[in-house]
mmCIF file with all atom_site columns, C-alpha atoms in Angstrom:
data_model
loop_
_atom_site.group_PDB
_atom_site.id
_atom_site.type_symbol
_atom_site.label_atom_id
_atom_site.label_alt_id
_atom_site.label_comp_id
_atom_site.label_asym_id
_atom_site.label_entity_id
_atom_site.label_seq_id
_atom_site.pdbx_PDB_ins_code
_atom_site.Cartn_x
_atom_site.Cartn_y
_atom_site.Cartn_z
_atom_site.occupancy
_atom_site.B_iso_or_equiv
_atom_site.pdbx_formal_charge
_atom_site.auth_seq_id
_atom_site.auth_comp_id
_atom_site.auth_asym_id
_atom_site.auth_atom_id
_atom_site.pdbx_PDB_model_num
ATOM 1   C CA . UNK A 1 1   ? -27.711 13.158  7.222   1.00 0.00 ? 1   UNK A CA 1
ATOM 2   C CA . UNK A 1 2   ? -24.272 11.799  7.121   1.00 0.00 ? 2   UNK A CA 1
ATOM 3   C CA . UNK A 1 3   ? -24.530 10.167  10.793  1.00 0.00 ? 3   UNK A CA 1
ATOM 4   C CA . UNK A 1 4   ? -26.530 8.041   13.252  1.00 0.00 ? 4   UNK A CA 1
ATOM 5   C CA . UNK A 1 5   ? -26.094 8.568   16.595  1.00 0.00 ? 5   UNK A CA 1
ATOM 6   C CA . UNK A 1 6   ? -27.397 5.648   19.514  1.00 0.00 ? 6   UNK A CA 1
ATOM 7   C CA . UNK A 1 7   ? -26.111 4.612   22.877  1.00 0.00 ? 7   UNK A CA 1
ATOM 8   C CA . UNK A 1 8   ? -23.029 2.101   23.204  1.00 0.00 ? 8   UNK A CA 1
ATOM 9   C CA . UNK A 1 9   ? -25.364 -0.379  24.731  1.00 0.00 ? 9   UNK A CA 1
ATOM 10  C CA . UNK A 1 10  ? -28.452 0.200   21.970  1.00 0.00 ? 10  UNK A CA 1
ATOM 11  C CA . UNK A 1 11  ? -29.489 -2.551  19.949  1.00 0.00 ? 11  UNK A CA 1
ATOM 12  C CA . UNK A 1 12  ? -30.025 -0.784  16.445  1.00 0.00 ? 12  UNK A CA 1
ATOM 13  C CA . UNK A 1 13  ? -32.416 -3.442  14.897  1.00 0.00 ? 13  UNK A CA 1
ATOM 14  C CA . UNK A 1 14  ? -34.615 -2.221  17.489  1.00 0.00 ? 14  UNK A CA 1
ATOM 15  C CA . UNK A 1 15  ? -35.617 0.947   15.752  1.00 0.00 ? 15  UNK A CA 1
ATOM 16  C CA . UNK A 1 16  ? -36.753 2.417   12.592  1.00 0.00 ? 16  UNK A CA 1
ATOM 17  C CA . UNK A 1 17  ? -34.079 4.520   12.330  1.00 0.00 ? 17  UNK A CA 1
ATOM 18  C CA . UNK A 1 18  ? -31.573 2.160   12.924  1.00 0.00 ? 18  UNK A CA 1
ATOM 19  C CA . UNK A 1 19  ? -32.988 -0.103  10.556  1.00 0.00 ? 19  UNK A CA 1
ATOM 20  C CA . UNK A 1 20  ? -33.505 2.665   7.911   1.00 0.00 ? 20  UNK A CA 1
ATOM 21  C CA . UNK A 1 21  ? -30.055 3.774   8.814   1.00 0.00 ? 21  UNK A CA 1
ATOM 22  C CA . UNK A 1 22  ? -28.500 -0.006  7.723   1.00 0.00 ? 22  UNK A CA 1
ATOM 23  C CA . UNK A 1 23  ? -30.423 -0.447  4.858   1.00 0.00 ? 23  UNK A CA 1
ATOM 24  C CA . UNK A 1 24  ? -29.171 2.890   3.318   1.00 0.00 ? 24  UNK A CA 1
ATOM 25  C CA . UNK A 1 25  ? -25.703 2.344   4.140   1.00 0.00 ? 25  UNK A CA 1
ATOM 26  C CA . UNK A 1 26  ? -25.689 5.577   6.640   1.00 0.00 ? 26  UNK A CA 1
ATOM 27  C CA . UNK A 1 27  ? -22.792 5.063   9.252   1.00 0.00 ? 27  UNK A CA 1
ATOM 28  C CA . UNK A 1 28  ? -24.482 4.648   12.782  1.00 0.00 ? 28  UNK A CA 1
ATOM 29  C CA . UNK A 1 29  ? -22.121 5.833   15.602  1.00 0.00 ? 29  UNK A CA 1
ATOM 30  C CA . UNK A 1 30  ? -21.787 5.606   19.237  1.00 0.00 ? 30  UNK A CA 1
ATOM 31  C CA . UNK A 1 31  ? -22.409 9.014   21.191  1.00 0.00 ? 31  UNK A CA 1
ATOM 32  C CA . UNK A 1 32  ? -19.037 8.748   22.620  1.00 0.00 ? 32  UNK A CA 1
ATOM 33  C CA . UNK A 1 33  ? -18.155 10.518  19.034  1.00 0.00 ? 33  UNK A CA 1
ATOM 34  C CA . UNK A 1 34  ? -20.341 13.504  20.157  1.00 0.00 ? 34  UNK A CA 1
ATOM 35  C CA . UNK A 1 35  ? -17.870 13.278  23.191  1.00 0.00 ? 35  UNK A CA 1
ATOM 36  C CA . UNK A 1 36  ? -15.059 13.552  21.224  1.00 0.00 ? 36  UNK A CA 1
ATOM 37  C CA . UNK A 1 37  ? -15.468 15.999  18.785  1.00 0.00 ? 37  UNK A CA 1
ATOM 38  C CA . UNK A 1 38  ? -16.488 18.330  21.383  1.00 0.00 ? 38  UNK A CA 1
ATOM 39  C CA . UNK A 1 39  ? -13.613 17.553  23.450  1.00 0.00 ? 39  UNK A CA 1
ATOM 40  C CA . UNK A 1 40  ? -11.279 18.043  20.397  1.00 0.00 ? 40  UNK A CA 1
ATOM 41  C CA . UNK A 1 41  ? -13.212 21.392  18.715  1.00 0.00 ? 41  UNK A CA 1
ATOM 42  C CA . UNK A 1 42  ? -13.730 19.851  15.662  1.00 0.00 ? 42  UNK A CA 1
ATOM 43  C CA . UNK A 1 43  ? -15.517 17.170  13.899  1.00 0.00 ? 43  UNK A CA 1
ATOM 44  C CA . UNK A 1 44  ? -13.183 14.110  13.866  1.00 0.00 ? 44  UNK A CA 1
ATOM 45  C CA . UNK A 1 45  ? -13.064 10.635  12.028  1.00 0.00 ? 45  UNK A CA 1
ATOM 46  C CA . UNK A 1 46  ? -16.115 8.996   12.852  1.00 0.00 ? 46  UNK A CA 1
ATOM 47  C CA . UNK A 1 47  ? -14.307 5.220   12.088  1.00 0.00 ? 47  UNK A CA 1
ATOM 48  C CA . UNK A 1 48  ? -13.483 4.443   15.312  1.00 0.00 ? 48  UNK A CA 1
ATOM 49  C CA . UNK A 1 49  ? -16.689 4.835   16.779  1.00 0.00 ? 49  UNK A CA 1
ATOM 50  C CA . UNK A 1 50  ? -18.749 2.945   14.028  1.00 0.00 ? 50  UNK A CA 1
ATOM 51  C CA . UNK A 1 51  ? -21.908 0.453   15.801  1.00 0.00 ? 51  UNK A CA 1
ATOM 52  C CA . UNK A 1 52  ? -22.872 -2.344  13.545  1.00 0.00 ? 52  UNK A CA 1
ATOM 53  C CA . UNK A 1 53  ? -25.185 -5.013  14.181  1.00 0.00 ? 53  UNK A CA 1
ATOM 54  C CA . UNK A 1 54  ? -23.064 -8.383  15.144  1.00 0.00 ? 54  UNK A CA 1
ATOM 55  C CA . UNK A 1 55  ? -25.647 -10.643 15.826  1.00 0.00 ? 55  UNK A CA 1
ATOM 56  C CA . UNK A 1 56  ? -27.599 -10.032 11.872  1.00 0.00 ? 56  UNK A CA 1
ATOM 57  C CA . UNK A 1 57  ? -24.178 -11.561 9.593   1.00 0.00 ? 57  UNK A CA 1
ATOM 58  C CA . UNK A 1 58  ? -26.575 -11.545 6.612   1.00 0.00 ? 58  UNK A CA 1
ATOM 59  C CA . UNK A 1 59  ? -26.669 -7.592  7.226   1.00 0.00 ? 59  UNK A CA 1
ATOM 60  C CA . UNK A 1 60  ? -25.918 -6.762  3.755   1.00 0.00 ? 60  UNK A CA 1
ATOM 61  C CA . UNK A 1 61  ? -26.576 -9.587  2.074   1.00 0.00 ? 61  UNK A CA 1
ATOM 62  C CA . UNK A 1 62  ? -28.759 -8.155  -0.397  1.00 0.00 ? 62  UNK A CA 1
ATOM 63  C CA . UNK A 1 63  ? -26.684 -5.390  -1.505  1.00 0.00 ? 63  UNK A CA 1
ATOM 64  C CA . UNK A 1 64  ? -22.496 -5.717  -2.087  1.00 0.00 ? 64  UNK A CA 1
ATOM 65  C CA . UNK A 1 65  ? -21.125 -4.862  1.147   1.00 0.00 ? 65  UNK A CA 1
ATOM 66  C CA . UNK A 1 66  ? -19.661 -8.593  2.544   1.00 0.00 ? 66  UNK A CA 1
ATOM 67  C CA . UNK A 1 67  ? -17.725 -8.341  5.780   1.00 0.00 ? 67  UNK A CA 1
ATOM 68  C CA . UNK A 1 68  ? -14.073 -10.485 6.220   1.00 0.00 ? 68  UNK A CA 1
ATOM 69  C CA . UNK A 1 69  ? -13.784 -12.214 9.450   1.00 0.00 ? 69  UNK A CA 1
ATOM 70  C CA . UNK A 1 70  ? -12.317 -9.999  11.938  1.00 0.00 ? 70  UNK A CA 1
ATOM 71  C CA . UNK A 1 71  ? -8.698  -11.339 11.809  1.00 0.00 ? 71  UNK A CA 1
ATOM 72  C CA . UNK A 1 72  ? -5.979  -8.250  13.408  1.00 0.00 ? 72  UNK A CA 1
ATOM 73  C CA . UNK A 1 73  ? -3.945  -7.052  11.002  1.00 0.00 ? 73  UNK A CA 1
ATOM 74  C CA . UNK A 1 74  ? -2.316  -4.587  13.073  1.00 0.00 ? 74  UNK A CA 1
ATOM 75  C CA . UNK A 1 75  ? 1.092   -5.121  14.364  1.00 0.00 ? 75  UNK A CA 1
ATOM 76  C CA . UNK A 1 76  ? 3.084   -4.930  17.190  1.00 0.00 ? 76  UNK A CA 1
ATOM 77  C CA . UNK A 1 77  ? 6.287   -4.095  16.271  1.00 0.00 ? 77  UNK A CA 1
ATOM 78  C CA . UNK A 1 78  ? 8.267   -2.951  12.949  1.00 0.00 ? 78  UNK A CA 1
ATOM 79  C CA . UNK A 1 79  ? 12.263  -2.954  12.176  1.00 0.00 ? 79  UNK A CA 1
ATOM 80  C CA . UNK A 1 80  ? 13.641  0.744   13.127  1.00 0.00 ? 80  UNK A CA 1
ATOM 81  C CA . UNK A 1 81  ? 14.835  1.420   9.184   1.00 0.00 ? 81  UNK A CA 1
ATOM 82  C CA . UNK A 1 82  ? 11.348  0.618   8.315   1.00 0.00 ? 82  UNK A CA 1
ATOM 83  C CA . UNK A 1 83  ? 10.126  2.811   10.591  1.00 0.00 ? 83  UNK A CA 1
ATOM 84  C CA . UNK A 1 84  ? 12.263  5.609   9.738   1.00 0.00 ? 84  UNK A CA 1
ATOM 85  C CA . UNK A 1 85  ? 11.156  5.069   6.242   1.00 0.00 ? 85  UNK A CA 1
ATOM 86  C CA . UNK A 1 86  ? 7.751   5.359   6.709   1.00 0.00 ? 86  UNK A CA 1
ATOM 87  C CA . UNK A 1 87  ? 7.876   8.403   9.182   1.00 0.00 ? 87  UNK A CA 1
ATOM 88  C CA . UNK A 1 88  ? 10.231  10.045  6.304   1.00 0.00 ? 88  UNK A CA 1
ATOM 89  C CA . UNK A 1 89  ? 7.590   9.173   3.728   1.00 0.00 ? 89  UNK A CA 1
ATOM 90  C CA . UNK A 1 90  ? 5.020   10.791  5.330   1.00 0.00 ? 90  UNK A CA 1
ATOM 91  C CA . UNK A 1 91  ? 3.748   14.019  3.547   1.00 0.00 ? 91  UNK A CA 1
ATOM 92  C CA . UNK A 1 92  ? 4.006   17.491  5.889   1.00 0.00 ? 92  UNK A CA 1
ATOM 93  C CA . UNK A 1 93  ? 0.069   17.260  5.816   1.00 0.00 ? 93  UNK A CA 1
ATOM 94  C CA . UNK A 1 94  ? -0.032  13.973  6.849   1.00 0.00 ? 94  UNK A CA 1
ATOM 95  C CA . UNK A 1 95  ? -1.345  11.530  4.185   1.00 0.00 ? 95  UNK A CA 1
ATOM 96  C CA . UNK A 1 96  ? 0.958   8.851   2.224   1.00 0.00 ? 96  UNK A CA 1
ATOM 97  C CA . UNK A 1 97  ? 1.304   8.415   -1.341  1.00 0.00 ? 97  UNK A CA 1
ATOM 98  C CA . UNK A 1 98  ? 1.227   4.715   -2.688  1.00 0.00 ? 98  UNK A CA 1
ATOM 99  C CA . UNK A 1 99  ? 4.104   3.459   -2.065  1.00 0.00 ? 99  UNK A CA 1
ATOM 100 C CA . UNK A 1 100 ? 5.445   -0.236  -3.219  1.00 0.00 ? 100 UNK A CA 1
ATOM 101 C CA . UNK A 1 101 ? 8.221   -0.142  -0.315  1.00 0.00 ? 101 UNK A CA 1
ATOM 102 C CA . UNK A 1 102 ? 5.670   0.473   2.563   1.00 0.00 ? 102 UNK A CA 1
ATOM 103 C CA . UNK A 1 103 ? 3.020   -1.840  1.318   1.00 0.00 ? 103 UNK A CA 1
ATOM 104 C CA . UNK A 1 104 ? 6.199   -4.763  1.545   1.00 0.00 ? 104 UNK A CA 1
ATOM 105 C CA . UNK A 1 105 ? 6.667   -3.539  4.881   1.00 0.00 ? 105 UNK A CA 1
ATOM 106 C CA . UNK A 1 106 ? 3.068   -3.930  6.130   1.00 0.00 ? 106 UNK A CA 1
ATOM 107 C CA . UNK A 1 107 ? 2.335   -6.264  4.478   1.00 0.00 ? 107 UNK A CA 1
ATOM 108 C CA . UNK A 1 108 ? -0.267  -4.366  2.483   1.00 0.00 ? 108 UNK A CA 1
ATOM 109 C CA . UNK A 1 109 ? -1.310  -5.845  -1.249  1.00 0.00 ? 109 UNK A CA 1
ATOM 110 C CA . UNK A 1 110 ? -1.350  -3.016  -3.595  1.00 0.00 ? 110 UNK A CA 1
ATOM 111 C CA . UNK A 1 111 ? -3.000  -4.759  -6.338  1.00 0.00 ? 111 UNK A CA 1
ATOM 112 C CA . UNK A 1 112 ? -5.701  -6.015  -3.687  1.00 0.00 ? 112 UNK A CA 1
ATOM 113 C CA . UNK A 1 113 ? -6.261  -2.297  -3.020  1.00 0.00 ? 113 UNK A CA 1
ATOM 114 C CA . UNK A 1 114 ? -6.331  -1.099  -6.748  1.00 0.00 ? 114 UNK A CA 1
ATOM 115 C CA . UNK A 1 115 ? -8.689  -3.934  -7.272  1.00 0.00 ? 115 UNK A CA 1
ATOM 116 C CA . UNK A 1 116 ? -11.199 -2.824  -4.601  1.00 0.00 ? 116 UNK A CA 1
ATOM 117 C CA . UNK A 1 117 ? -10.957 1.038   -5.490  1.00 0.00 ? 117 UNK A CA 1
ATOM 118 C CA . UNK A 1 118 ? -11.352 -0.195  -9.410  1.00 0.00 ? 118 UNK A CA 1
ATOM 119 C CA . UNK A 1 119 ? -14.841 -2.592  -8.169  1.00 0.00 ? 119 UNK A CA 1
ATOM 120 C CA . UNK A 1 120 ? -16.144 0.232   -5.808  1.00 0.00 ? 120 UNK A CA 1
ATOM 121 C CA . UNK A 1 121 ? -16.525 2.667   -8.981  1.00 0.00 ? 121 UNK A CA 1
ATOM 122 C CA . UNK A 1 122 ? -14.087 5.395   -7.468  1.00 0.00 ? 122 UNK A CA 1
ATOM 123 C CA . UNK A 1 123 ? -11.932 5.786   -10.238 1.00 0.00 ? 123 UNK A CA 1
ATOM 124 C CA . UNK A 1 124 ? -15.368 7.507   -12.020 1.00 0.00 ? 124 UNK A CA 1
ATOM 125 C CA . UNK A 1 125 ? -15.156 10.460  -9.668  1.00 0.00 ? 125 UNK A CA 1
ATOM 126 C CA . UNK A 1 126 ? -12.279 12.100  -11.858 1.00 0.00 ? 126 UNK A CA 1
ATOM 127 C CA . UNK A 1 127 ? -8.215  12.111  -11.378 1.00 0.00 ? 127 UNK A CA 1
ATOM 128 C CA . UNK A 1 128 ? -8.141  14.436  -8.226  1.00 0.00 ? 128 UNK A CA 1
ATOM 129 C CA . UNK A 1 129 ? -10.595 13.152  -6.331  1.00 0.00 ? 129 UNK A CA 1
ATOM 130 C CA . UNK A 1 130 ? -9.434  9.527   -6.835  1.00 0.00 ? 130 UNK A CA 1
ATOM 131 C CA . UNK A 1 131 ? -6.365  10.288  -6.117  1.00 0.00 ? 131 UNK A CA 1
ATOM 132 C CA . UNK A 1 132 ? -7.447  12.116  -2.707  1.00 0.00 ? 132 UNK A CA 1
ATOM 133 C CA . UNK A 1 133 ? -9.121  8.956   -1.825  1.00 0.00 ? 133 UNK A CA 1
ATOM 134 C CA . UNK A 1 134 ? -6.731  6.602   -2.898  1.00 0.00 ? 134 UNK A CA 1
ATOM 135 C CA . UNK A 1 135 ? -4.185  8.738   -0.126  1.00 0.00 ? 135 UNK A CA 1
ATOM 136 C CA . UNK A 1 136 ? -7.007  8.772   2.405   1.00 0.00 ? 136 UNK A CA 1
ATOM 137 C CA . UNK A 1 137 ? -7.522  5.126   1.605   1.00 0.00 ? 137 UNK A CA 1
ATOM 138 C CA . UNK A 1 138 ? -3.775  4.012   1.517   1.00 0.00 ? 138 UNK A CA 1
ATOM 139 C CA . UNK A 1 139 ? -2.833  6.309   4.744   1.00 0.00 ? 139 UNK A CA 1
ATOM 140 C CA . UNK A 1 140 ? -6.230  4.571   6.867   1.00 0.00 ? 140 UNK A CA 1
ATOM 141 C CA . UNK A 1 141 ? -4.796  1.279   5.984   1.00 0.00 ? 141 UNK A CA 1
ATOM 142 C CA . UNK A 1 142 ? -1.367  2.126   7.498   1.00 0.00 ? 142 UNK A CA 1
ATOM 143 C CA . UNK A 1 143 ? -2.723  3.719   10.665  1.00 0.00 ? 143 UNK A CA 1
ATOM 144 C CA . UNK A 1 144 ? -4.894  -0.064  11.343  1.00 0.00 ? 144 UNK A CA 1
ATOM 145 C CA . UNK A 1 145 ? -1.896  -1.494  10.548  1.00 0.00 ? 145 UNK A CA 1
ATOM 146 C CA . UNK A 1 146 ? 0.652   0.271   12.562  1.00 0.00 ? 146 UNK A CA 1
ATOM 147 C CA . UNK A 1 147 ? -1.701  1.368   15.510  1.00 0.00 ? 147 UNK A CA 1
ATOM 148 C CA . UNK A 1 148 ? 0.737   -0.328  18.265  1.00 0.00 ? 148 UNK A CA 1
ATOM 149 C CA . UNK A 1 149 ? 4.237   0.430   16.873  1.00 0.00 ? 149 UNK A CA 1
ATOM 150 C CA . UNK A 1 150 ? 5.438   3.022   19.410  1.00 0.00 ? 150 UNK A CA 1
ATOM 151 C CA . UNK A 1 151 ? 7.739   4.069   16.679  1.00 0.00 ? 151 UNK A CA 1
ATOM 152 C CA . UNK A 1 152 ? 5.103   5.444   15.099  1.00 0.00 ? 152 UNK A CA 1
ATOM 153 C CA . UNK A 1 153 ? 3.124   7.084   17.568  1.00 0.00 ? 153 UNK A CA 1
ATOM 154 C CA . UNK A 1 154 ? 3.747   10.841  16.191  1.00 0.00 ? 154 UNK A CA 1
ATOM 155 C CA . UNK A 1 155 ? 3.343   10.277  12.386  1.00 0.00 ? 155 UNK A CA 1
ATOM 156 C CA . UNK A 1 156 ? -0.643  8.755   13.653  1.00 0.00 ? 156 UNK A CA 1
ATOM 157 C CA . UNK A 1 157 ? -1.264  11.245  15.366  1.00 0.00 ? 157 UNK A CA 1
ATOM 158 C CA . UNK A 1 158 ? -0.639  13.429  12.420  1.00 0.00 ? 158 UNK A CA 1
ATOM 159 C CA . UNK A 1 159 ? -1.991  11.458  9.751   1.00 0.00 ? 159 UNK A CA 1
ATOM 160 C CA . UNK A 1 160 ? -5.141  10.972  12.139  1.00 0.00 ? 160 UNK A CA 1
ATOM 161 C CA . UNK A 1 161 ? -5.409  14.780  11.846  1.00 0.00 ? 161 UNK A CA 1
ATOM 162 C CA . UNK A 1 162 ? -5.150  15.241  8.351   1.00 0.00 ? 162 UNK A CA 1
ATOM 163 C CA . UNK A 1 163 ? -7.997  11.980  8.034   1.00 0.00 ? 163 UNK A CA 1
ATOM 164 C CA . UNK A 1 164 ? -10.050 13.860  10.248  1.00 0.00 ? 164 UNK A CA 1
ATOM 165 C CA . UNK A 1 165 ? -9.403  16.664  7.725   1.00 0.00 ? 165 UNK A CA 1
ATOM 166 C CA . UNK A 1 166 ? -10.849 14.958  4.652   1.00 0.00 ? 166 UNK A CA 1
ATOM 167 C CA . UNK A 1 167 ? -13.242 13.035  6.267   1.00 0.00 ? 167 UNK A CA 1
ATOM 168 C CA . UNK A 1 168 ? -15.271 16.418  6.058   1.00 0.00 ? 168 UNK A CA 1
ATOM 169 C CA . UNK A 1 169 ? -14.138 16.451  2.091   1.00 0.00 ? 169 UNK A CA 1
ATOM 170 C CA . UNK A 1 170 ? -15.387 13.074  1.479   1.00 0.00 ? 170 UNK A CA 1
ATOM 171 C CA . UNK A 1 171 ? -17.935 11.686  3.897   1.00 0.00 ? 171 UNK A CA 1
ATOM 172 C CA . UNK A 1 172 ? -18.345 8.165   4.648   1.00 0.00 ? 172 UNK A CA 1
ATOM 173 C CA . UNK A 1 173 ? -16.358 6.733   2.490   1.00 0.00 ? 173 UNK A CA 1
ATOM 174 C CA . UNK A 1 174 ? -16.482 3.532   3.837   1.00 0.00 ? 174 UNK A CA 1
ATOM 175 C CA . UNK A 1 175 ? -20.352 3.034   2.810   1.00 0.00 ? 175 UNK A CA 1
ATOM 176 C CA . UNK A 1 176 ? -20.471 5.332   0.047   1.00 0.00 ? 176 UNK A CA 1
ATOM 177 C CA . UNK A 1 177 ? -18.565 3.008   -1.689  1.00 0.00 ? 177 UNK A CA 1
ATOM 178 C CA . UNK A 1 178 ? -19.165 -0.191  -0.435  1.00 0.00 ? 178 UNK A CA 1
ATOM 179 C CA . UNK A 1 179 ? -15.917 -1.123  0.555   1.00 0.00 ? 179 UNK A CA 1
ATOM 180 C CA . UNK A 1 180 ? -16.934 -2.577  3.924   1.00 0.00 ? 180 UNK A CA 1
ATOM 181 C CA . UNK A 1 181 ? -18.452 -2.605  7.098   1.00 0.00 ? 181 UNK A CA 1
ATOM 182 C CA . UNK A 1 182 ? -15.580 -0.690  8.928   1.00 0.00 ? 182 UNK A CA 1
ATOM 183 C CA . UNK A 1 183 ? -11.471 -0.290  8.344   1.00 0.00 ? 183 UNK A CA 1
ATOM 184 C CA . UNK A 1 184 ? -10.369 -3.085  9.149   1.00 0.00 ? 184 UNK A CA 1
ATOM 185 C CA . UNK A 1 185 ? -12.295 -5.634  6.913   1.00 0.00 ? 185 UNK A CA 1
ATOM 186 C CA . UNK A 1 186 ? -10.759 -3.294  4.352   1.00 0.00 ? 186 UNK A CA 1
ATOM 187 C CA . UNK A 1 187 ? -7.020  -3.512  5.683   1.00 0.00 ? 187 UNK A CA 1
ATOM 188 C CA . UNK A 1 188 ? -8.120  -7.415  5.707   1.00 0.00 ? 188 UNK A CA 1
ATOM 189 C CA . UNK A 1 189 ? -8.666  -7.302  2.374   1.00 0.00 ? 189 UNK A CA 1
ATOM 190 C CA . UNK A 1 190 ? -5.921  -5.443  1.183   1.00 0.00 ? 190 UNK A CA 1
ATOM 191 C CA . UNK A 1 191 ? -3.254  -8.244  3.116   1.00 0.00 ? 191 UNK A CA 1
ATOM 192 C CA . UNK A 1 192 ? -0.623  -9.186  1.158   1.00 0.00 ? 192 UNK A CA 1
ATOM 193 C CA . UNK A 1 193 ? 0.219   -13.049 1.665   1.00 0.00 ? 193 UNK A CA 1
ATOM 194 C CA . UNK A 1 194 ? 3.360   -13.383 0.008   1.00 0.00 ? 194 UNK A CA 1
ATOM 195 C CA . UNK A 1 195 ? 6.502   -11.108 -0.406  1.00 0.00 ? 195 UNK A CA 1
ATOM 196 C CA . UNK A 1 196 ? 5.466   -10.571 -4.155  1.00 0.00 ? 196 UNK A CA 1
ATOM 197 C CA . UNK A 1 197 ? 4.099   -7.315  -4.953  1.00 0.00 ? 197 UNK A CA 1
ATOM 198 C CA . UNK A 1 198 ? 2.761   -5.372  -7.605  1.00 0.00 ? 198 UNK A CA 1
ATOM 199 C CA . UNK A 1 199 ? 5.410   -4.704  -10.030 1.00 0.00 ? 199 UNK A CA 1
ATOM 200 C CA . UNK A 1 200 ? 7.476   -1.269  -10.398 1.00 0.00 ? 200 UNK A CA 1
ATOM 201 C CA . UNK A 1 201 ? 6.878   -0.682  -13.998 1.00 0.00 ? 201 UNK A CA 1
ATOM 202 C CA . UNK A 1 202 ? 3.126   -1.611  -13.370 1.00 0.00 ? 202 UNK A CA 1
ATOM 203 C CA . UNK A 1 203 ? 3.163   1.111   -10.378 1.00 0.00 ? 203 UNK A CA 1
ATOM 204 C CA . UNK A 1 204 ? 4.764   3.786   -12.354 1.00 0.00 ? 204 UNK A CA 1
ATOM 205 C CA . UNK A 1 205 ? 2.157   3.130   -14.885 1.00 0.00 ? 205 UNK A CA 1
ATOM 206 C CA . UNK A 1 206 ? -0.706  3.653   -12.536 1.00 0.00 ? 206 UNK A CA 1
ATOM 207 C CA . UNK A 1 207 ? 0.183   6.479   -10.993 1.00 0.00 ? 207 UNK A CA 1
ATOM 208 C CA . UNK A 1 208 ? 1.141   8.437   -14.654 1.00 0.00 ? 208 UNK A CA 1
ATOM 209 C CA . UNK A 1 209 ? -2.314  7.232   -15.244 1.00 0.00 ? 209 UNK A CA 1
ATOM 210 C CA . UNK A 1 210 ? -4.460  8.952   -12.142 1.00 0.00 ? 210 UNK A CA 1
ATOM 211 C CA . UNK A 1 211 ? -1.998  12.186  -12.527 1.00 0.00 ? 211 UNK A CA 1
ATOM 212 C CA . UNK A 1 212 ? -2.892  12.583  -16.050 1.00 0.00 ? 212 UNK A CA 1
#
């Protein structure tokens, strides 16, 4: 079982099942994203639709999922060249590969990220599939982050697609790994707060590594 579905208004300490569901990490989800993947003819990305329990912040406080405070990281408005940039970057399928000059542009800490991908044990999974996630990861990150820029508006659409894609690859990624409680705890984790980044030489270095 890779889902639980309750109502929007549903208190999910109020059942087994929800309670079950929490303790195992299984992503509970509105029934709205029933609505939606039958509107769209597919199974979607379930993020946007996650249910967690607000009002218990001790949640996970036995295991190693910790929730940030839920500071907005997204943006409202980027510089056109950066824009073009990033809409340039962006892979035919969808995704984007790490990349040093977006992460300066957002904002987005790089070694942060490696750091949480290195803790949640993902680099264990083998080359391809870390590098898969690290894309899905990386590209999830920028659509949080950019979710207002009208500039934008066509490359999310399209990476939204392709996340949809390999959400059926790699299910619940989110929990599986214990990275947080939803997206944007992650994206709050991964902010950069100053202009320095990782280094070039250190970047090239990772990325030989994962490839090889």
């Amino acid at each position: 079982t890779h889902f639980l579905v309750v109502d929007n208004d549903q208190d999910i300490n109020d059942s087994y099942k929800g309670r079950h569901a929490q303790k195992l990490a299984i992503p509970i989800v509105s029934t709205l994203f029933i609505k939606s993947c039958i509107e769209n003819g597919q199974i979607i990305s379930y993020q946007d639709f996650v249910i967690t329990d607000k009002s218990s912040p001790d949640l996970f406080a036995k295991g190693k999922i910790i929730d940030d405070k839920d500071t907005s990281v997204t943006i409202d408005d980027l510089e056109p060249g950066a824009c073009i940039f990033i809409e340039q970057s962006q892979s035919q399928d969808g995704y984007w590969e790490l990349s040093e000059k977006i992460a300066l542009f957002l904002h987005i800490s790089i070694e942060q990220l490696l750091i949480l991908l290195e803790k949640s044990g993902i680099n264990s999974l083998g080359s391809q599939a870390y590098q898969d996630i690290l894309r899905i990861v990386f590209t999830k990150l920028i659509t949080i982050v950019v979710e207002r820029v009208t500039m934008l508006e066509d490359s999310l659409k399209l990476a939204k697609t392709w996340l949809a894609r390999m959400d059926s690859k790699y299910p619940s990624i989110l929990f599986r790994f214990e990275l947080g409680l939803k997206w944007e705890s992650v994206a709050i984790k991964c902010k950069s707060t100053s202009t320095n980044q990782i280094s070039t030489l250190k970047l090239h270095w990772y990325m030989v590594s994962i490839m090889c």
